[in-house]
């Protein structure tokens, strides 16, 4: 009982704190999200009982969370907002948003709890329907309430795709890839080159996105082939090296000149050396070709077109949102199928013990290469979508920090667990793109009304405080610390994968559980292994 | 034709094809043989000039590479944050120079004391930073899987880098940082030239020879100090009991523990020595190259790591040699190819060594544990 109340308090405080920072209508959206999370967390530890019994048990917890959310939101609305100089909201909006937050919080806590009382199948369907309703309703609610979060949430969803791709490489196959953003860059630049006025090529977006994915996969194989024999930490460094080379290449390919060396200087040079006149003419393949537009970036890039919706534009993010959701659903489907397939099981076998796996007839290099290629494919999709969505690509986006950001989402969510990665990506990127700017406004409002005037006699200190009280400066710092803290405290991530957790904790405890059922060796696998050898 | 000649012929064929491809595609990345030949013809002593710059930069790289290689030798961890510890060395020494008023003075005595103080300060500060990193991020992961400490190291590197970014905008602390924000490159005044000009020396030691070369007191000092540090480290590792304990730990941690060696203390000492060397390298690099930048730790750190790998990671002589080779390569690439491609070339070297000969030139001294 006490534990449940504590759960409610935790969720209430998190949601309330966010509502406290964001203000306005956010309390309604946060109430619903907090409710769903709380409901699922609450029911995860419980036995199946009669639905209404469960609901009765959950009621105090749900009420606690909603109450805390309401209190914090009201404090924000009536005390903080006027104090830091935000425009006062009308009474109607205050009443409506808080009411929606409290009721949404209660209702959406109780729905998953109620579903937990039904049969397993019904519960799963119910949860899917619930999630689907939230996903579909979110952009419209967002638009209606004037929060305008969708444009940033789309970024988070792009990183979710990237995270899912990296998860194949890091989570399933156990290869630490520190240059994953390179494939993202290749996908984006493929889109940029094939669908922009830079080279006057305008292919259809729906075609380009596949070419981009294929291109990224090819590069995955190309870069992977020579390096995958290396052991873990060396592989990480080599991928990092590649990851650094690729943006340098894209940044510098602005005057590409390729001249066939034999005819252009080797033979003429020799002839000159022996004193005869030059007789061959130089074969020039390209001369001063501006392939990638360098620092200026490729801008604009073509957008997708769908009959019925028309051309996608920046003014209307909702079509983009559903497009990226569709890509994610497709990816989840494909990745789940892959994971259960022979190849997926081979990845995990390689991750657990490469030597043993190769003795069982798995070709380690081929398996790893496929992991690299599959991971890169998703990155190519994300890159193509990103290029079209931003409608411009610049080499700086794809440097080391992007790779680390993607790695961070995977580690935070839970290595090897696709749903964990989705949660990690959403939490981390939304924290970066929505929460930190809001926190910045909040802090600067607070400082301007309290501390800064008090320091007016000390201009140096005033300037120093004003300059450093900008949370956006600390964003990458926070990502770095996330990695360190997660590795120290919870290396398996927020939503762990059972097998991976055992591995990461090494020999320091957690008694070994029996291996999962899915790794049953089939007679087919044995013969296939023999044939290959 | 015997089997052996066949393999040799095949290798020659592969080499020719590889060369052709390099000649074909190389000019994109600045590797344009005719124009390089023209440039050398125009001024042959450029080669020596770039060699001098390369050796001086290589000496700094070698000192940083020592930190990578020592830590790897002992706990088989790529201390990714090491490059950023070096960046902290640059910033901490610049801060000390600014606080002691050395940046603006022309008085030789003040300059000497300021620089020495900055050297000691940077060494102590970086040793402390590296010690703290080990305690916070690596120690508890010593028995975890191999990737966990590496991820932690990357996170630490990222953290330090961005602390450097924040440090670089504290203009109340160091007025010369200015108001351009933390991301821009900061000026690191050329105090050594100022000092020797103040003392009445000609900064260029080869000025009177008329060869058109510059070998400055800065170059000499950097090479001498780096050489002294390397010799000192060698002696320390071979002669002292702590050095012996370090070698024993590197050979076999468990056996060393059984012999009564306090492993934690040895590892901490290794990190502190590595950090101190990085701090010294930071000051030297700042004085030599004249810039302080929050991102320099990443780039130079990777260069130094390449050097350590080139020499055979875990091998101290290898790290020094590798440092000089990478320094010279980078300098030639800056001079003859194109400085914007240098990074790519050095990373290409890294990738090539790791794929073709992961044990480096001198071989890894630690046992292979895949």
CSV table of N, CA and C in Angstrom, one decimal, chain A residues 243-357:
chain,number,residue,atom,x,y,z
A,243,UNK,N,33.2,7.5,-38.3
A,243,UNK,CA,32.2,8.5,-38.0
A,243,UNK,C,32.7,9.9,-38.0
A,244,UNK,N,34.0,10.1,-37.7
A,244,UNK,CA,34.6,11.4,-37.8
A,244,UNK,C,35.0,11.7,-39.3
A,245,UNK,N,35.4,10.7,-40.0
A,245,UNK,CA,35.9,11.0,-41.4
A,245,UNK,C,34.7,11.4,-42.3
A,246,UNK,N,33.5,10.7,-42.1
A,246,UNK,CA,32.4,11.0,-43.0
A,246,UNK,C,32.0,12.5,-43.0
A,247,UNK,N,31.7,13.1,-41.8
A,247,UNK,CA,31.4,14.5,-41.9
A,247,UNK,C,32.5,15.4,-42.5
A,248,UNK,N,33.8,15.0,-42.2
A,248,UNK,CA,34.8,15.8,-42.8
A,248,UNK,C,34.8,15.7,-44.3
A,249,UNK,N,34.5,14.5,-44.8
A,249,UNK,CA,34.4,14.3,-46.3
A,249,UNK,C,33.2,15.1,-46.8
A,250,UNK,N,32.1,15.0,-46.2
A,250,UNK,CA,30.9,15.8,-46.7
A,250,UNK,C,31.2,17.3,-46.6
A,251,UNK,N,31.9,17.7,-45.6
A,251,UNK,CA,32.2,19.1,-45.5
A,251,UNK,C,33.1,19.6,-46.6
A,252,UNK,N,34.0,18.7,-47.0
A,252,UNK,CA,35.1,19.2,-47.9
A,252,UNK,C,34.9,18.9,-49.4
A,253,UNK,N,33.8,18.1,-49.7
A,253,UNK,CA,33.6,17.7,-51.1
A,253,UNK,C,33.0,18.9,-51.9
A,254,UNK,N,33.7,20.0,-52.0
A,254,UNK,CA,33.0,21.1,-52.7
A,254,UNK,C,33.7,21.3,-54.1
A,255,UNK,N,34.9,20.8,-54.2
A,255,UNK,CA,35.6,21.0,-55.5
A,255,UNK,C,36.2,19.7,-55.9
A,256,UNK,N,35.4,18.8,-56.3
A,256,UNK,CA,35.9,17.4,-56.6
A,256,UNK,C,36.5,17.4,-58.0
A,257,UNK,N,37.8,17.1,-58.0
A,257,UNK,CA,38.4,17.0,-59.3
A,257,UNK,C,39.1,15.6,-59.4
A,258,UNK,N,38.6,14.8,-60.3
A,258,UNK,CA,39.2,13.4,-60.5
A,258,UNK,C,39.8,13.4,-61.9
A,259,UNK,N,41.2,13.2,-61.9
A,259,UNK,CA,41.8,13.1,-63.2
A,259,UNK,C,42.5,11.7,-63.2
A,260,UNK,N,42.4,11.1,-64.3
A,260,UNK,CA,43.0,9.7,-64.4
A,260,UNK,C,44.5,9.9,-64.3
A,261,UNK,N,45.2,9.3,-63.3
A,261,UNK,CA,46.6,9.6,-63.0
A,261,UNK,C,47.6,9.2,-64.1
A,262,UNK,N,47.3,8.0,-64.7
A,262,UNK,CA,48.3,7.5,-65.7
A,262,UNK,C,48.5,8.5,-66.8
A,263,UNK,N,47.3,8.9,-67.4
A,263,UNK,CA,47.4,9.8,-68.5
A,263,UNK,C,47.7,11.3,-68.1
A,264,UNK,N,47.4,11.6,-66.9
A,264,UNK,CA,47.5,13.0,-66.6
A,264,UNK,C,48.9,13.4,-66.1
A,265,UNK,N,49.5,12.5,-65.3
A,265,UNK,CA,50.8,12.9,-64.9
A,265,UNK,C,51.9,11.8,-64.8
A,266,UNK,N,51.5,10.5,-64.7
A,266,UNK,CA,52.6,9.5,-64.6
A,266,UNK,C,53.3,9.4,-66.0
A,267,UNK,N,52.5,9.2,-67.1
A,267,UNK,CA,53.2,9.0,-68.4
A,267,UNK,C,53.8,10.3,-68.8
A,268,UNK,N,53.1,11.5,-68.8
A,268,UNK,CA,53.7,12.7,-69.2
A,268,UNK,C,55.0,13.0,-68.4
A,269,UNK,N,54.9,12.7,-67.1
A,269,UNK,CA,56.0,12.9,-66.2
A,269,UNK,C,57.2,12.1,-66.6
A,270,UNK,N,57.0,10.8,-66.9
A,270,UNK,CA,58.1,10.0,-67.4
A,270,UNK,C,58.7,10.5,-68.7
A,271,UNK,N,57.8,10.8,-69.6
A,271,UNK,CA,58.2,11.3,-70.9
A,271,UNK,C,59.1,12.6,-70.7
A,272,UNK,N,58.6,13.4,-69.8
A,272,UNK,CA,59.4,14.7,-69.6
A,272,UNK,C,60.7,14.3,-69.0
A,273,UNK,N,60.7,13.3,-68.2
A,273,UNK,CA,62.0,12.9,-67.5
A,273,UNK,C,63.0,12.4,-68.6
A,274,UNK,N,62.5,11.7,-69.6
A,274,UNK,CA,63.4,11.2,-70.6
A,274,UNK,C,63.5,12.2,-71.8
A,275,UNK,N,62.9,13.4,-71.7
A,275,UNK,CA,63.2,14.4,-72.6
A,275,UNK,C,62.3,14.4,-73.9
A,276,UNK,N,61.3,13.6,-73.9
A,276,UNK,CA,60.4,13.6,-75.1
A,276,UNK,C,59.2,14.4,-74.8
A,277,UNK,N,58.5,14.8,-75.9
A,277,UNK,CA,57.3,15.6,-75.7
A,277,UNK,C,56.1,14.7,-75.3
A,278,UNK,N,55.2,15.3,-74.6
A,278,UNK,CA,54.1,14.6,-74.1
A,278,UNK,C,53.1,14.2,-75.2
A,279,UNK,N,52.7,12.9,-75.2
A,279,UNK,CA,51.9,12.5,-76.3
A,279,UNK,C,50.5,12.1,-75.9
A,280,UNK,N,50.2,11.8,-74.6
A,280,UNK,CA,48.9,11.4,-74.2
A,280,UNK,C,48.1,12.6,-73.7
A,281,UNK,N,46.8,12.5,-73.9
A,281,UNK,CA,45.9,13.6,-73.4
A,281,UNK,C,45.3,13.1,-72.1
A,282,UNK,N,45.1,14.1,-71.2
A,282,UNK,CA,44.6,13.8,-69.9
A,282,UNK,C,43.2,13.5,-69.9
A,283,UNK,N,42.8,12.4,-69.2
A,283,UNK,CA,41.4,12.0,-69.1
A,283,UNK,C,40.9,12.6,-67.8
A,284,UNK,N,40.0,13.6,-67.9
A,284,UNK,CA,39.4,14.2,-66.7
A,284,UNK,C,38.0,13.6,-66.4
A,285,UNK,N,37.8,13.1,-65.3
A,285,UNK,CA,36.5,12.4,-65.0
A,285,UNK,C,35.6,13.5,-64.4
A,286,UNK,N,36.0,14.2,-63.4
A,286,UNK,CA,35.2,15.4,-63.0
A,286,UNK,C,36.1,16.6,-62.8
A,287,UNK,N,35.6,17.7,-62.9
A,287,UNK,CA,36.4,18.9,-62.7
A,287,UNK,C,35.6,19.9,-61.8
A,288,UNK,N,36.2,20.2,-60.6
A,288,UNK,CA,35.6,21.2,-59.7
A,288,UNK,C,34.1,20.9,-59.5
A,289,UNK,N,33.7,19.7,-59.2
A,289,UNK,CA,32.3,19.3,-59.0
A,289,UNK,C,32.0,19.7,-57.6
A,290,UNK,N,30.9,20.4,-57.4
A,290,UNK,CA,30.4,20.7,-56.0
A,290,UNK,C,29.4,19.6,-55.6
A,291,UNK,N,30.0,18.6,-54.9
A,291,UNK,CA,29.1,17.5,-54.7
A,291,UNK,C,28.2,17.7,-53.5
A,292,UNK,N,28.7,18.3,-52.4
A,292,UNK,CA,27.9,18.3,-51.2
A,292,UNK,C,27.6,19.7,-50.7
A,293,UNK,N,28.1,20.7,-51.4
A,293,UNK,CA,27.9,22.1,-51.0
A,293,UNK,C,28.6,22.5,-49.7
A,294,UNK,N,29.4,21.6,-49.1
A,294,UNK,CA,30.2,22.0,-48.0
A,294,UNK,C,29.4,22.6,-46.8
A,295,UNK,N,30.0,23.6,-46.2
A,295,UNK,CA,29.5,24.2,-45.0
A,295,UNK,C,28.1,24.8,-45.2
A,296,UNK,N,27.9,25.2,-46.5
A,296,UNK,CA,26.6,25.9,-46.7
A,296,UNK,C,25.5,24.9,-46.6
A,297,UNK,N,25.7,23.7,-46.9
A,297,UNK,CA,24.7,22.7,-46.8
A,297,UNK,C,23.8,22.7,-48.0
A,298,UNK,N,23.0,21.6,-48.1
A,298,UNK,CA,22.1,21.5,-49.2
A,298,UNK,C,20.7,22.0,-48.8
A,299,UNK,N,20.2,23.0,-49.5
A,299,UNK,CA,19.0,23.6,-49.0
A,299,UNK,C,18.4,24.4,-50.2
A,300,UNK,N,17.1,24.2,-50.5
A,300,UNK,CA,16.2,23.3,-49.9
A,300,UNK,C,16.2,21.9,-50.5
A,301,UNK,N,15.6,21.0,-49.8
A,301,UNK,CA,15.4,19.6,-50.3
A,301,UNK,C,13.9,19.3,-50.5
A,302,UNK,N,13.7,18.5,-51.5
A,302,UNK,CA,12.3,18.3,-51.9
A,302,UNK,C,11.5,17.6,-50.7
A,303,UNK,N,10.2,17.8,-50.8
A,303,UNK,CA,9.3,17.2,-49.7
A,303,UNK,C,8.5,16.1,-50.3
A,304,UNK,N,8.0,15.3,-49.4
A,304,UNK,CA,7.1,14.2,-49.9
A,304,UNK,C,5.7,14.8,-50.3
A,305,UNK,N,5.1,14.1,-51.2
A,305,UNK,CA,3.8,14.5,-51.7
A,305,UNK,C,2.9,13.3,-51.6
A,306,UNK,N,1.7,13.5,-51.0
A,306,UNK,CA,0.7,12.4,-51.0
A,306,UNK,C,-0.6,12.9,-51.5
A,307,UNK,N,-1.2,12.1,-52.4
A,307,UNK,CA,-2.5,12.6,-52.9
A,307,UNK,C,-3.5,12.6,-51.7
A,308,UNK,N,-4.3,13.7,-51.6
A,308,UNK,CA,-5.2,13.9,-50.5
A,308,UNK,C,-4.6,14.8,-49.5
A,309,UNK,N,-3.3,14.8,-49.3
A,309,UNK,CA,-2.7,15.6,-48.3
A,309,UNK,C,-2.0,16.8,-49.0
A,310,UNK,N,-1.5,16.5,-50.2
A,310,UNK,CA,-0.7,17.5,-50.9
A,310,UNK,C,0.7,17.4,-50.5
A,311,UNK,N,1.5,18.5,-50.8
A,311,UNK,CA,2.9,18.6,-50.4
A,311,UNK,C,3.0,18.8,-48.9
A,312,UNK,N,3.9,18.1,-48.3
A,312,UNK,CA,4.1,18.3,-46.9
A,312,UNK,C,4.8,19.6,-46.7
A,313,UNK,N,4.4,20.4,-45.7
A,313,UNK,CA,5.1,21.7,-45.4
A,313,UNK,C,5.5,21.8,-44.0
A,314,UNK,N,6.3,22.8,-43.7
A,314,UNK,CA,6.7,23.0,-42.3
A,314,UNK,C,5.6,23.6,-41.5
A,315,UNK,N,4.7,24.3,-42.1
A,315,UNK,CA,3.6,24.9,-41.4
A,315,UNK,C,2.7,23.9,-40.8
A,316,UNK,N,2.6,22.7,-41.4
A,316,UNK,CA,1.7,21.7,-40.9
A,316,UNK,C,2.5,20.4,-40.5
A,317,UNK,N,2.9,20.3,-39.3
A,317,UNK,CA,3.7,19.2,-38.9
A,317,UNK,C,2.9,17.9,-38.8
A,318,UNK,N,1.6,17.9,-38.8
A,318,UNK,CA,0.8,16.7,-38.5
A,318,UNK,C,1.1,15.6,-39.5
A,319,UNK,N,1.1,15.9,-40.8
A,319,UNK,CA,1.4,14.8,-41.8
A,319,UNK,C,2.8,14.2,-41.5
A,320,UNK,N,3.7,15.0,-41.2
A,320,UNK,CA,5.1,14.5,-40.9
A,320,UNK,C,5.0,13.6,-39.7
A,321,UNK,N,4.3,14.0,-38.7
A,321,UNK,CA,4.2,13.2,-37.5
A,321,UNK,C,3.7,11.8,-37.9
A,322,UNK,N,2.6,11.8,-38.7
A,322,UNK,CA,2.0,10.4,-39.0
A,322,UNK,C,3.0,9.6,-39.9
A,323,UNK,N,3.7,10.4,-40.7
A,323,UNK,CA,4.7,9.7,-41.6
A,323,UNK,C,5.8,9.0,-40.7
A,324,UNK,N,6.3,9.8,-39.8
A,324,UNK,CA,7.4,9.2,-38.9
A,324,UNK,C,6.8,8.1,-38.0
A,325,UNK,N,5.6,8.3,-37.6
A,325,UNK,CA,5.0,7.2,-36.8
A,325,UNK,C,4.8,5.9,-37.7
A,326,UNK,N,4.5,6.1,-38.9
A,326,UNK,CA,4.3,4.9,-39.8
A,326,UNK,C,5.7,4.3,-40.0
A,327,UNK,N,6.8,5.1,-40.2
A,327,UNK,CA,8.1,4.5,-40.3
A,327,UNK,C,8.5,3.7,-39.1
A,328,UNK,N,8.1,4.3,-37.9
A,328,UNK,CA,8.5,3.6,-36.7
A,328,UNK,C,7.7,2.3,-36.5
A,329,UNK,N,6.4,2.3,-36.8
A,329,UNK,CA,5.7,1.1,-36.7
A,329,UNK,C,6.2,0.0,-37.6
A,330,UNK,N,6.5,0.4,-38.8
A,330,UNK,CA,7.1,-0.5,-39.8
A,330,UNK,C,8.5,-1.1,-39.2
A,331,UNK,N,9.3,-0.2,-38.6
A,331,UNK,CA,10.5,-0.6,-38.1
A,331,UNK,C,10.4,-1.6,-36.9
A,332,UNK,N,9.4,-1.2,-36.1
A,332,UNK,CA,9.2,-2.1,-34.9
A,332,UNK,C,8.8,-3.5,-35.4
A,333,UNK,N,7.9,-3.5,-36.4
A,333,UNK,CA,7.5,-4.8,-37.0
A,333,UNK,C,8.7,-5.6,-37.5
A,334,UNK,N,9.5,-4.9,-38.4
A,334,UNK,CA,10.6,-5.5,-39.0
A,334,UNK,C,11.6,-6.0,-38.0
A,335,UNK,N,11.9,-5.1,-37.0
A,335,UNK,CA,13.0,-5.5,-36.1
A,335,UNK,C,12.5,-6.6,-35.2
A,336,UNK,N,11.3,-6.6,-34.8
A,336,UNK,CA,10.8,-7.7,-34.0
A,336,UNK,C,10.9,-9.1,-34.7
A,337,UNK,N,10.5,-9.0,-36.0
A,337,UNK,CA,10.6,-10.2,-36.8
A,337,UNK,C,12.1,-10.7,-36.9
A,338,UNK,N,12.9,-9.7,-37.2
A,338,UNK,CA,14.3,-10.0,-37.3
A,338,UNK,C,14.9,-10.6,-36.1
A,339,UNK,N,14.5,-10.1,-34.9
A,339,UNK,CA,15.0,-10.6,-33.7
A,339,UNK,C,14.6,-12.0,-33.4
A,340,UNK,N,13.4,-12.4,-33.9
A,340,UNK,CA,13.0,-13.8,-33.7
A,340,UNK,C,13.6,-14.7,-34.7
A,341,UNK,N,14.1,-14.1,-35.8
A,341,UNK,CA,14.6,-15.0,-36.9
A,341,UNK,C,15.9,-15.7,-36.6
A,342,UNK,N,16.3,-16.5,-37.5
A,342,UNK,CA,17.6,-17.2,-37.3
A,342,UNK,C,18.7,-16.2,-37.1
A,343,UNK,N,18.6,-15.1,-38.0
A,343,UNK,CA,19.7,-14.1,-38.0
A,343,UNK,C,19.7,-13.4,-36.6
A,344,UNK,N,18.5,-13.1,-36.1
A,344,UNK,CA,18.5,-12.4,-34.8
A,344,UNK,C,19.0,-13.2,-33.7
A,345,UNK,N,18.7,-14.5,-33.7
A,345,UNK,CA,19.2,-15.4,-32.7
A,345,UNK,C,20.8,-15.5,-32.8
A,346,UNK,N,21.2,-15.5,-34.1
A,346,UNK,CA,22.6,-15.6,-34.3
A,346,UNK,C,23.3,-14.4,-33.8
A,347,UNK,N,22.7,-13.2,-33.9
A,347,UNK,CA,23.3,-11.9,-33.4
A,347,UNK,C,23.5,-12.1,-31.9
A,348,UNK,N,22.4,-12.6,-31.2
A,348,UNK,CA,22.5,-12.7,-29.7
A,348,UNK,C,23.5,-13.7,-29.3
A,349,UNK,N,23.6,-14.8,-30.1
A,349,UNK,CA,24.6,-15.8,-29.8
A,349,UNK,C,26.0,-15.3,-29.9
A,350,UNK,N,26.3,-14.5,-31.0
A,350,UNK,CA,27.6,-13.8,-31.1
A,350,UNK,C,27.9,-12.9,-30.0
A,351,UNK,N,26.8,-12.2,-29.6
A,351,UNK,CA,27.0,-11.2,-28.5
A,351,UNK,C,27.4,-12.0,-27.2
A,352,UNK,N,26.7,-13.1,-27.0
A,352,UNK,CA,27.0,-13.8,-25.7
A,352,UNK,C,28.4,-14.4,-25.7
A,353,UNK,N,28.7,-15.1,-26.8
A,353,UNK,CA,30.0,-15.8,-26.9
A,353,UNK,C,30.4,-16.1,-28.3
A,354,UNK,N,31.3,-15.3,-28.9
A,354,UNK,CA,31.6,-15.4,-30.3
A,354,UNK,C,32.2,-16.7,-30.6
A,355,UNK,N,33.1,-17.2,-29.8
A,355,UNK,CA,33.8,-18.4,-30.1
A,355,UNK,C,32.8,-19.6,-30.1
A,356,UNK,N,31.9,-19.7,-29.1
A,356,UNK,CA,31.0,-20.7,-29.0
A,356,UNK,C,30.0,-20.7,-30.2
A,357,UNK,N,29.6,-19.4,-30.5
A,357,UNK,CA,28.7,-19.3,-31.6
A,357,UNK,C,29.3,-19.8,-32.9
